Amino acid sequence: LAIGTLFAFLIMTILEALKGATLIGYGLVFDRTLSQRVLGAMFDAALKGDPAGRSQALRDMDNVKQTATGGAIMLFVDLPFVPLFMIVLWFIDPVVGAITVFGGLVLLALAWLQDRATRPTLKMANEAALKSYAYSDGALRNGEVVRAMGMLKSLSRPWSAFRAVSGQRGAEASDRAVFYTNLIKFVRMAIQILVIGVGAWLVIRGDISAGLIFANMILSGKALQPLERAVGSWNMLLNGHQAYQRLSDLLTRYPAAAKSTALPRPKGLL
């Protein structure tokens, strides 16, 4: 049994390493494929005086890449197995299955409440941060004039105001997210303890064998942990989605230029 367990852990470790290498490779391919396209769209926007033609587009691209290649994206791999674990628990005993399903619904309700509590303030924080980036980009383009005329102190006031709003709203969103994250963690552990207690009661009654207590504990944890992780990664996913929307809007408004005819290399012969 010990050898079999160690072999299973070895296979899991190898799969985790392959998953990490795959995500890293995808990030490199993503950057090589999209970076030139985004840079071209930024120049097209800048020529037309569009505020979208700023370095924020590159930040958005990096944000989307980090979201798509980070640990949060693996939630979409784990979440489809949640109903399977709940079905198995239901077959072990309907009472245990009902408790796990009820716990999953409670976690989803708390996740929805967290989204309602953090989305507006997080959006305001991101908008204020974008304004501060745009303001600083504009000031830096005229850095020599600003320094020569002693305007740095005056220009820093609006920038500081944007940063203050971004920091304050970001802190509010973080405080609310931490509250709901801890609450969801408490609820998840309480449900697992309840599952173990109900399993012990069923063993005393003779409805299930003693070994199924551990199966209930492991399966209920596997069923509820992805929901808890989804709440913990919610802000990252939300920021990535907003960055994707801004980047998609930029690339839609400024499509790629048509390919020009490649001329042969000049030889210098007359």
mmCIF file of C-alpha atoms in Angstrom:
data_model
loop_
_atom_site.group_PDB
_atom_site.id
_atom_site.type_symbol
_atom_site.label_atom_id
_atom_site.label_comp_id
_atom_site.label_asym_id
_atom_site.label_seq_id
_atom_site.Cartn_x
_atom_site.Cartn_y
_atom_site.Cartn_z
ATOM 1 C CA LEU A 1 0.000 0.000 0.000
ATOM 2 C CA ALA A 2 2.836 2.410 0.852
ATOM 3 C CA ILE A 3 4.631 1.671 -2.428
ATOM 4 C CA GLY A 4 1.423 2.209 -4.374
ATOM 5 C CA THR A 5 0.805 5.506 -2.588
ATOM 6 C CA LEU A 6 4.343 6.729 -3.306
ATOM 7 C CA PHE A 7 3.972 5.744 -6.962
ATOM 8 C CA ALA A 8 0.713 7.706 -7.178
ATOM 9 C CA PHE A 9 2.424 10.756 -5.644
ATOM 10 C CA LEU A 10 5.275 10.390 -8.161
ATOM 11 C CA ILE A 11 2.846 10.340 -11.088
ATOM 12 C CA MET A 12 1.049 13.383 -9.655
ATOM 13 C CA THR A 13 4.354 15.250 -9.321
ATOM 14 C CA ILE A 14 5.306 14.447 -12.922
ATOM 15 C CA LEU A 15 1.913 15.610 -14.167
ATOM 16 C CA GLU A 16 2.210 18.854 -12.190
ATOM 17 C CA ALA A 17 5.652 19.479 -13.699
ATOM 18 C CA LEU A 18 4.317 18.831 -17.211
ATOM 19 C CA LYS A 19 1.401 21.162 -16.547
ATOM 20 C CA GLY A 20 3.750 23.933 -15.445
ATOM 21 C CA ALA A 21 6.024 23.452 -18.461
ATOM 22 C CA THR A 22 3.001 23.525 -20.795
ATOM 23 C CA LEU A 23 1.727 26.786 -19.325
ATOM 24 C CA ILE A 24 5.183 28.382 -19.544
ATOM 25 C CA GLY A 25 5.484 27.353 -23.196
ATOM 26 C CA TYR A 26 2.003 28.671 -23.921
ATOM 27 C CA GLY A 27 2.982 32.025 -22.381
ATOM 28 C CA LEU A 28 6.009 32.279 -24.674
ATOM 29 C CA VAL A 29 3.946 31.423 -27.750
ATOM 30 C CA PHE A 30 1.255 33.892 -26.674
ATOM 31 C CA ASP A 31 3.807 36.692 -26.347
ATOM 32 C CA ARG A 32 5.511 35.972 -29.685
ATOM 33 C CA THR A 33 2.189 35.742 -31.500
ATOM 34 C CA LEU A 34 0.491 38.837 -30.094
ATOM 35 C CA SER A 35 3.199 41.328 -29.083
ATOM 36 C CA GLN A 36 3.887 42.664 -32.601
ATOM 37 C CA ARG A 37 0.176 42.880 -33.301
ATOM 38 C CA VAL A 38 -0.447 44.899 -30.135
ATOM 39 C CA LEU A 39 2.510 47.187 -30.840
ATOM 40 C CA GLY A 40 1.186 47.923 -34.337
ATOM 41 C CA ALA A 41 -2.283 48.697 -32.981
ATOM 42 C CA MET A 42 -0.743 51.032 -30.385
ATOM 43 C CA PHE A 43 1.080 52.993 -33.101
ATOM 44 C CA ASP A 44 -2.084 53.206 -35.230
ATOM 45 C CA ALA A 45 -4.023 54.501 -32.210
ATOM 46 C CA ALA A 46 -1.292 57.013 -31.361
ATOM 47 C CA LEU A 47 -1.307 58.397 -34.924
ATOM 48 C CA LYS A 48 -5.024 59.106 -34.582
ATOM 49 C CA GLY A 49 -4.666 60.649 -31.119
ATOM 50 C CA ASP A 50 -6.506 57.769 -29.472
ATOM 51 C CA PRO A 51 -5.702 57.408 -25.739
ATOM 52 C CA ALA A 52 -5.642 53.651 -26.281
ATOM 53 C CA GLY A 53 -2.297 54.065 -28.030
ATOM 54 C CA ARG A 54 -0.398 54.119 -24.764
ATOM 55 C CA SER A 55 1.777 51.606 -22.981
ATOM 56 C CA GLN A 56 -1.261 50.389 -21.025
ATOM 57 C CA ALA A 57 -2.033 48.047 -23.915
ATOM 58 C CA LEU A 58 1.233 46.211 -23.249
ATOM 59 C CA ARG A 59 0.350 46.005 -19.552
ATOM 60 C CA ASP A 60 -3.026 44.552 -20.525
ATOM 61 C CA MET A 61 -1.335 41.979 -22.746
ATOM 62 C CA ASP A 62 0.983 40.938 -19.902
ATOM 63 C CA ASN A 63 -1.981 40.784 -17.524
ATOM 64 C CA VAL A 64 -3.910 38.515 -19.891
ATOM 65 C CA LYS A 65 -0.844 36.307 -20.337
ATOM 66 C CA GLN A 66 -0.296 35.986 -16.588
ATOM 67 C CA THR A 67 -3.957 35.132 -16.054
ATOM 68 C CA ALA A 68 -3.971 32.564 -18.858
ATOM 69 C CA THR A 69 -0.761 30.871 -17.720
ATOM 70 C CA GLY A 70 -1.103 31.187 -13.930
ATOM 71 C CA GLY A 71 -2.557 28.826 -11.393
ATOM 72 C CA ALA A 72 -5.987 30.454 -11.528
ATOM 73 C CA ILE A 73 -6.645 29.132 -15.025
ATOM 74 C CA MET A 74 -6.311 25.545 -13.770
ATOM 75 C CA LEU A 75 -9.568 26.048 -11.885
ATOM 76 C CA PHE A 76 -11.347 25.435 -15.178
ATOM 77 C CA VAL A 77 -9.695 22.002 -15.229
ATOM 78 C CA ASP A 78 -10.667 21.126 -11.643
ATOM 79 C CA LEU A 79 -14.210 22.544 -11.573
ATOM 80 C CA PRO A 80 -15.740 19.949 -13.983
ATOM 81 C CA PHE A 81 -14.780 17.191 -11.509
ATOM 82 C CA VAL A 82 -16.731 18.779 -8.652
ATOM 83 C CA PRO A 83 -20.100 17.236 -9.699
ATOM 84 C CA LEU A 84 -18.382 13.844 -10.137
ATOM 85 C CA PHE A 85 -17.052 13.873 -6.558
ATOM 86 C CA MET A 86 -20.480 14.904 -5.272
ATOM 87 C CA ILE A 87 -22.164 12.064 -7.171
ATOM 88 C CA VAL A 88 -19.700 9.545 -5.691
ATOM 89 C CA LEU A 89 -20.422 10.903 -2.197
ATOM 90 C CA TRP A 90 -24.133 10.598 -2.882
ATOM 91 C CA PHE A 91 -23.679 6.920 -3.802
ATOM 92 C CA ILE A 92 -21.669 6.318 -0.606
ATOM 93 C CA ASP A 93 -24.560 7.739 1.392
ATOM 94 C CA PRO A 94 -27.293 10.211 0.397
ATOM 95 C CA VAL A 95 -26.914 12.126 3.680
ATOM 96 C CA VAL A 96 -23.202 12.775 3.065
ATOM 97 C CA GLY A 97 -23.917 13.710 -0.543
ATOM 98 C CA ALA A 98 -26.685 16.107 0.472
ATOM 99 C CA ILE A 99 -24.417 17.832 3.011
ATOM 100 C CA THR A 100 -21.667 18.269 0.396
ATOM 101 C CA VAL A 101 -24.091 19.597 -2.227
ATOM 102 C CA PHE A 102 -25.565 22.023 0.289
ATOM 103 C CA GLY A 103 -22.072 23.149 1.264
ATOM 104 C CA GLY A 104 -21.159 23.704 -2.390
ATOM 105 C CA LEU A 105 -24.266 25.846 -2.870
ATOM 106 C CA VAL A 106 -23.366 27.896 0.211
ATOM 107 C CA LEU A 107 -19.839 28.462 -1.127
ATOM 108 C CA LEU A 108 -21.233 29.534 -4.510
ATOM 109 C CA ALA A 109 -23.604 31.961 -2.790
ATOM 110 C CA LEU A 110 -20.712 33.455 -0.804
ATOM 111 C CA ALA A 111 -18.646 33.719 -3.995
ATOM 112 C CA TRP A 112 -21.516 35.621 -5.641
ATOM 113 C CA LEU A 113 -21.724 37.962 -2.648
ATOM 114 C CA GLN A 114 -17.980 38.549 -2.830
ATOM 115 C CA ASP A 115 -18.240 39.459 -6.499
ATOM 116 C CA ARG A 116 -21.044 41.915 -5.787
ATOM 117 C CA ALA A 117 -19.036 43.455 -2.939
ATOM 118 C CA THR A 118 -15.680 43.779 -4.707
ATOM 119 C CA ARG A 119 -16.416 44.291 -8.417
ATOM 120 C CA PRO A 120 -17.509 47.989 -8.285
ATOM 121 C CA THR A 121 -14.639 49.126 -6.026
ATOM 122 C CA LEU A 122 -12.102 47.061 -7.968
ATOM 123 C CA LYS A 123 -13.319 48.611 -11.213
ATOM 124 C CA MET A 124 -12.929 52.130 -9.779
ATOM 125 C CA ALA A 125 -9.431 51.250 -8.546
ATOM 126 C CA ASN A 126 -8.414 49.971 -11.978
ATOM 127 C CA GLU A 127 -9.858 53.030 -13.752
ATOM 128 C CA ALA A 128 -7.997 55.392 -11.414
ATOM 129 C CA ALA A 129 -4.775 53.418 -11.940
ATOM 130 C CA LEU A 130 -5.207 53.624 -15.732
ATOM 131 C CA LYS A 131 -5.688 57.396 -15.471
ATOM 132 C CA SER A 132 -2.509 57.705 -13.416
ATOM 133 C CA TYR A 133 -0.584 55.664 -16.019
ATOM 134 C CA ALA A 134 -1.921 57.798 -18.859
ATOM 135 C CA TYR A 135 -1.165 61.016 -16.981
ATOM 136 C CA SER A 136 2.402 59.957 -16.207
ATOM 137 C CA ASP A 137 2.970 58.844 -19.824
ATOM 138 C CA GLY A 138 1.873 62.268 -21.059
ATOM 139 C CA ALA A 139 4.067 64.080 -18.540
ATOM 140 C CA LEU A 140 7.114 61.968 -19.356
ATOM 141 C CA ARG A 141 6.811 62.747 -23.052
ATOM 142 C CA ASN A 142 7.432 66.383 -22.119
ATOM 143 C CA GLY A 143 9.897 65.663 -19.312
ATOM 144 C CA GLU A 144 12.489 68.263 -20.364
ATOM 145 C CA VAL A 145 9.919 71.047 -20.486
ATOM 146 C CA VAL A 146 8.438 70.011 -17.141
ATOM 147 C CA ARG A 147 11.845 70.061 -15.460
ATOM 148 C CA ALA A 148 12.956 73.302 -17.101
ATOM 149 C CA MET A 149 9.804 75.192 -16.097
ATOM 150 C CA GLY A 150 9.603 73.710 -12.588
ATOM 151 C CA MET A 151 6.183 72.178 -13.201
ATOM 152 C CA LEU A 152 6.851 68.806 -11.578
ATOM 153 C CA LYS A 153 5.234 69.709 -8.255
ATOM 154 C CA SER A 154 2.106 71.058 -9.948
ATOM 155 C CA LEU A 155 1.817 68.077 -12.273
ATOM 156 C CA SER A 156 2.258 65.633 -9.413
ATOM 157 C CA ARG A 157 -0.941 66.765 -7.662
ATOM 158 C CA PRO A 158 -3.430 65.235 -10.165
ATOM 159 C CA TRP A 159 -1.233 62.145 -10.439
ATOM 160 C CA SER A 160 -1.191 61.787 -6.638
ATOM 161 C CA ALA A 161 -4.982 62.162 -6.581
ATOM 162 C CA PHE A 162 -5.391 59.312 -9.089
ATOM 163 C CA ARG A 163 -2.982 57.141 -7.110
ATOM 164 C CA ALA A 164 -4.818 57.913 -3.861
ATOM 165 C CA VAL A 165 -8.162 56.882 -5.337
ATOM 166 C CA SER A 166 -6.625 53.721 -6.790
ATOM 167 C CA GLY A 167 -4.962 52.789 -3.501
ATOM 168 C CA GLN A 168 -8.036 53.521 -1.388
ATOM 169 C CA ARG A 169 -10.463 51.641 -3.628
ATOM 170 C CA GLY A 170 -7.992 48.789 -4.027
ATOM 171 C CA ALA A 171 -7.630 48.527 -0.243
ATOM 172 C CA GLU A 172 -11.425 48.468 0.171
ATOM 173 C CA ALA A 173 -11.757 45.702 -2.409
ATOM 174 C CA SER A 174 -8.925 43.727 -0.786
ATOM 175 C CA ASP A 175 -10.475 44.046 2.676
ATOM 176 C CA ARG A 176 -13.805 42.740 1.415
ATOM 177 C CA ALA A 177 -12.127 39.952 -0.536
ATOM 178 C CA VAL A 178 -10.103 38.870 2.521
ATOM 179 C CA PHE A 179 -13.267 38.811 4.653
ATOM 180 C CA TYR A 180 -15.145 36.596 2.205
ATOM 181 C CA THR A 181 -12.093 34.393 1.577
ATOM 182 C CA ASN A 182 -11.702 33.670 5.298
ATOM 183 C CA LEU A 183 -15.435 33.141 5.692
ATOM 184 C CA ILE A 184 -15.512 30.683 2.797
ATOM 185 C CA LYS A 185 -12.485 28.838 4.204
ATOM 186 C CA PHE A 186 -14.264 28.531 7.570
ATOM 187 C CA VAL A 187 -17.457 27.256 5.921
ATOM 188 C CA ARG A 188 -15.518 24.715 3.853
ATOM 189 C CA MET A 189 -13.691 23.323 6.903
ATOM 190 C CA ALA A 190 -16.946 23.255 8.909
ATOM 191 C CA ILE A 191 -18.634 21.252 6.165
ATOM 192 C CA GLN A 192 -15.747 18.766 6.063
ATOM 193 C CA ILE A 193 -15.923 18.348 9.856
ATOM 194 C CA LEU A 194 -19.674 17.837 9.561
ATOM 195 C CA VAL A 195 -19.108 15.199 6.858
ATOM 196 C CA ILE A 196 -16.639 13.362 9.114
ATOM 197 C CA GLY A 197 -19.074 13.539 12.049
ATOM 198 C CA VAL A 198 -21.977 12.240 9.970
ATOM 199 C CA GLY A 199 -19.722 9.499 8.592
ATOM 200 C CA ALA A 200 -18.804 8.411 12.145
ATOM 201 C CA TRP A 201 -22.485 8.351 13.060
ATOM 202 C CA LEU A 202 -23.239 6.184 10.023
ATOM 203 C CA VAL A 203 -20.416 3.800 11.011
ATOM 204 C CA ILE A 204 -21.872 3.460 14.510
ATOM 205 C CA ARG A 205 -25.239 2.660 12.967
ATOM 206 C CA GLY A 206 -23.590 0.124 10.691
ATOM 207 C CA ASP A 207 -24.706 1.822 7.450
ATOM 208 C CA ILE A 208 -21.150 2.215 6.075
ATOM 209 C CA SER A 209 -17.755 0.725 6.844
ATOM 210 C CA ALA A 210 -15.141 2.583 8.888
ATOM 211 C CA GLY A 211 -12.829 3.049 5.901
ATOM 212 C CA LEU A 212 -15.447 5.154 4.126
ATOM 213 C CA ILE A 213 -14.964 7.924 6.720
ATOM 214 C CA PHE A 214 -11.610 8.717 5.105
ATOM 215 C CA ALA A 215 -13.149 8.449 1.645
ATOM 216 C CA ASN A 216 -15.843 10.938 2.658
ATOM 217 C CA MET A 217 -13.236 13.334 4.043
ATOM 218 C CA ILE A 218 -11.016 13.177 0.945
ATOM 219 C CA LEU A 219 -13.832 13.372 -1.604
ATOM 220 C CA SER A 220 -15.634 16.214 0.170
ATOM 221 C CA GLY A 221 -12.344 18.144 0.263
ATOM 222 C CA LYS A 222 -11.764 17.526 -3.452
ATOM 223 C CA ALA A 223 -15.313 18.664 -4.188
ATOM 224 C CA LEU A 224 -15.170 21.890 -2.165
ATOM 225 C CA GLN A 225 -11.552 23.039 -2.538
ATOM 226 C CA PRO A 226 -11.918 24.187 -6.198
ATOM 227 C CA LEU A 227 -14.809 26.415 -5.136
ATOM 228 C CA GLU A 228 -12.686 27.911 -2.363
ATOM 229 C CA ARG A 229 -9.765 28.420 -4.758
ATOM 230 C CA ALA A 230 -12.086 30.105 -7.243
ATOM 231 C CA VAL A 231 -12.977 32.701 -4.632
ATOM 232 C CA GLY A 232 -9.313 33.252 -3.772
ATOM 233 C CA SER A 233 -8.440 33.768 -7.438
ATOM 234 C CA TRP A 234 -11.495 35.832 -8.272
ATOM 235 C CA ASN A 235 -9.754 39.226 -8.311
ATOM 236 C CA MET A 236 -7.009 37.924 -10.597
ATOM 237 C CA LEU A 237 -9.572 36.463 -12.992
ATOM 238 C CA LEU A 238 -11.612 39.678 -12.911
ATOM 239 C CA ASN A 239 -8.556 41.846 -13.642
ATOM 240 C CA GLY A 240 -7.554 39.505 -16.447
ATOM 241 C CA HIS A 241 -11.037 39.675 -17.944
ATOM 242 C CA GLN A 242 -11.074 43.479 -17.862
ATOM 243 C CA ALA A 243 -7.607 43.593 -19.452
ATOM 244 C CA TYR A 244 -8.790 41.173 -22.138
ATOM 245 C CA GLN A 245 -11.794 43.377 -22.913
ATOM 246 C CA ARG A 246 -9.616 46.500 -23.293
ATOM 247 C CA LEU A 247 -7.077 44.636 -25.426
ATOM 248 C CA SER A 248 -9.768 43.055 -27.595
ATOM 249 C CA ASP A 249 -11.403 46.450 -28.138
ATOM 250 C CA LEU A 250 -8.049 47.952 -29.228
ATOM 251 C CA LEU A 251 -7.304 45.142 -31.689
ATOM 252 C CA THR A 252 -10.841 45.285 -33.085
ATOM 253 C CA ARG A 253 -10.690 49.024 -33.764
ATOM 254 C CA TYR A 254 -7.209 48.815 -35.282
ATOM 255 C CA PRO A 255 -6.924 45.636 -37.358
ATOM 256 C CA ALA A 256 -3.613 44.364 -38.644
ATOM 257 C CA ALA A 257 -2.238 46.143 -41.691
ATOM 258 C CA ALA A 258 -2.267 44.296 -44.988
ATOM 259 C CA LYS A 259 0.984 42.532 -45.785
ATOM 260 C CA SER A 260 3.163 44.477 -48.200
ATOM 261 C CA THR A 261 5.159 42.977 -51.029
ATOM 262 C CA ALA A 262 8.619 41.937 -49.875
ATOM 263 C CA LEU A 263 11.257 43.354 -52.241
ATOM 264 C CA PRO A 264 14.531 41.515 -52.838
ATOM 265 C CA ARG A 265 17.606 42.639 -50.938
ATOM 266 C CA PRO A 266 19.476 45.418 -52.878
ATOM 267 C CA LYS A 267 22.766 44.245 -54.425
ATOM 268 C CA GLY A 268 24.239 47.663 -55.267
ATOM 269 C CA LEU A 269 24.700 46.862 -58.981
ATOM 270 C CA LEU A 270 23.771 49.396 -61.686
#
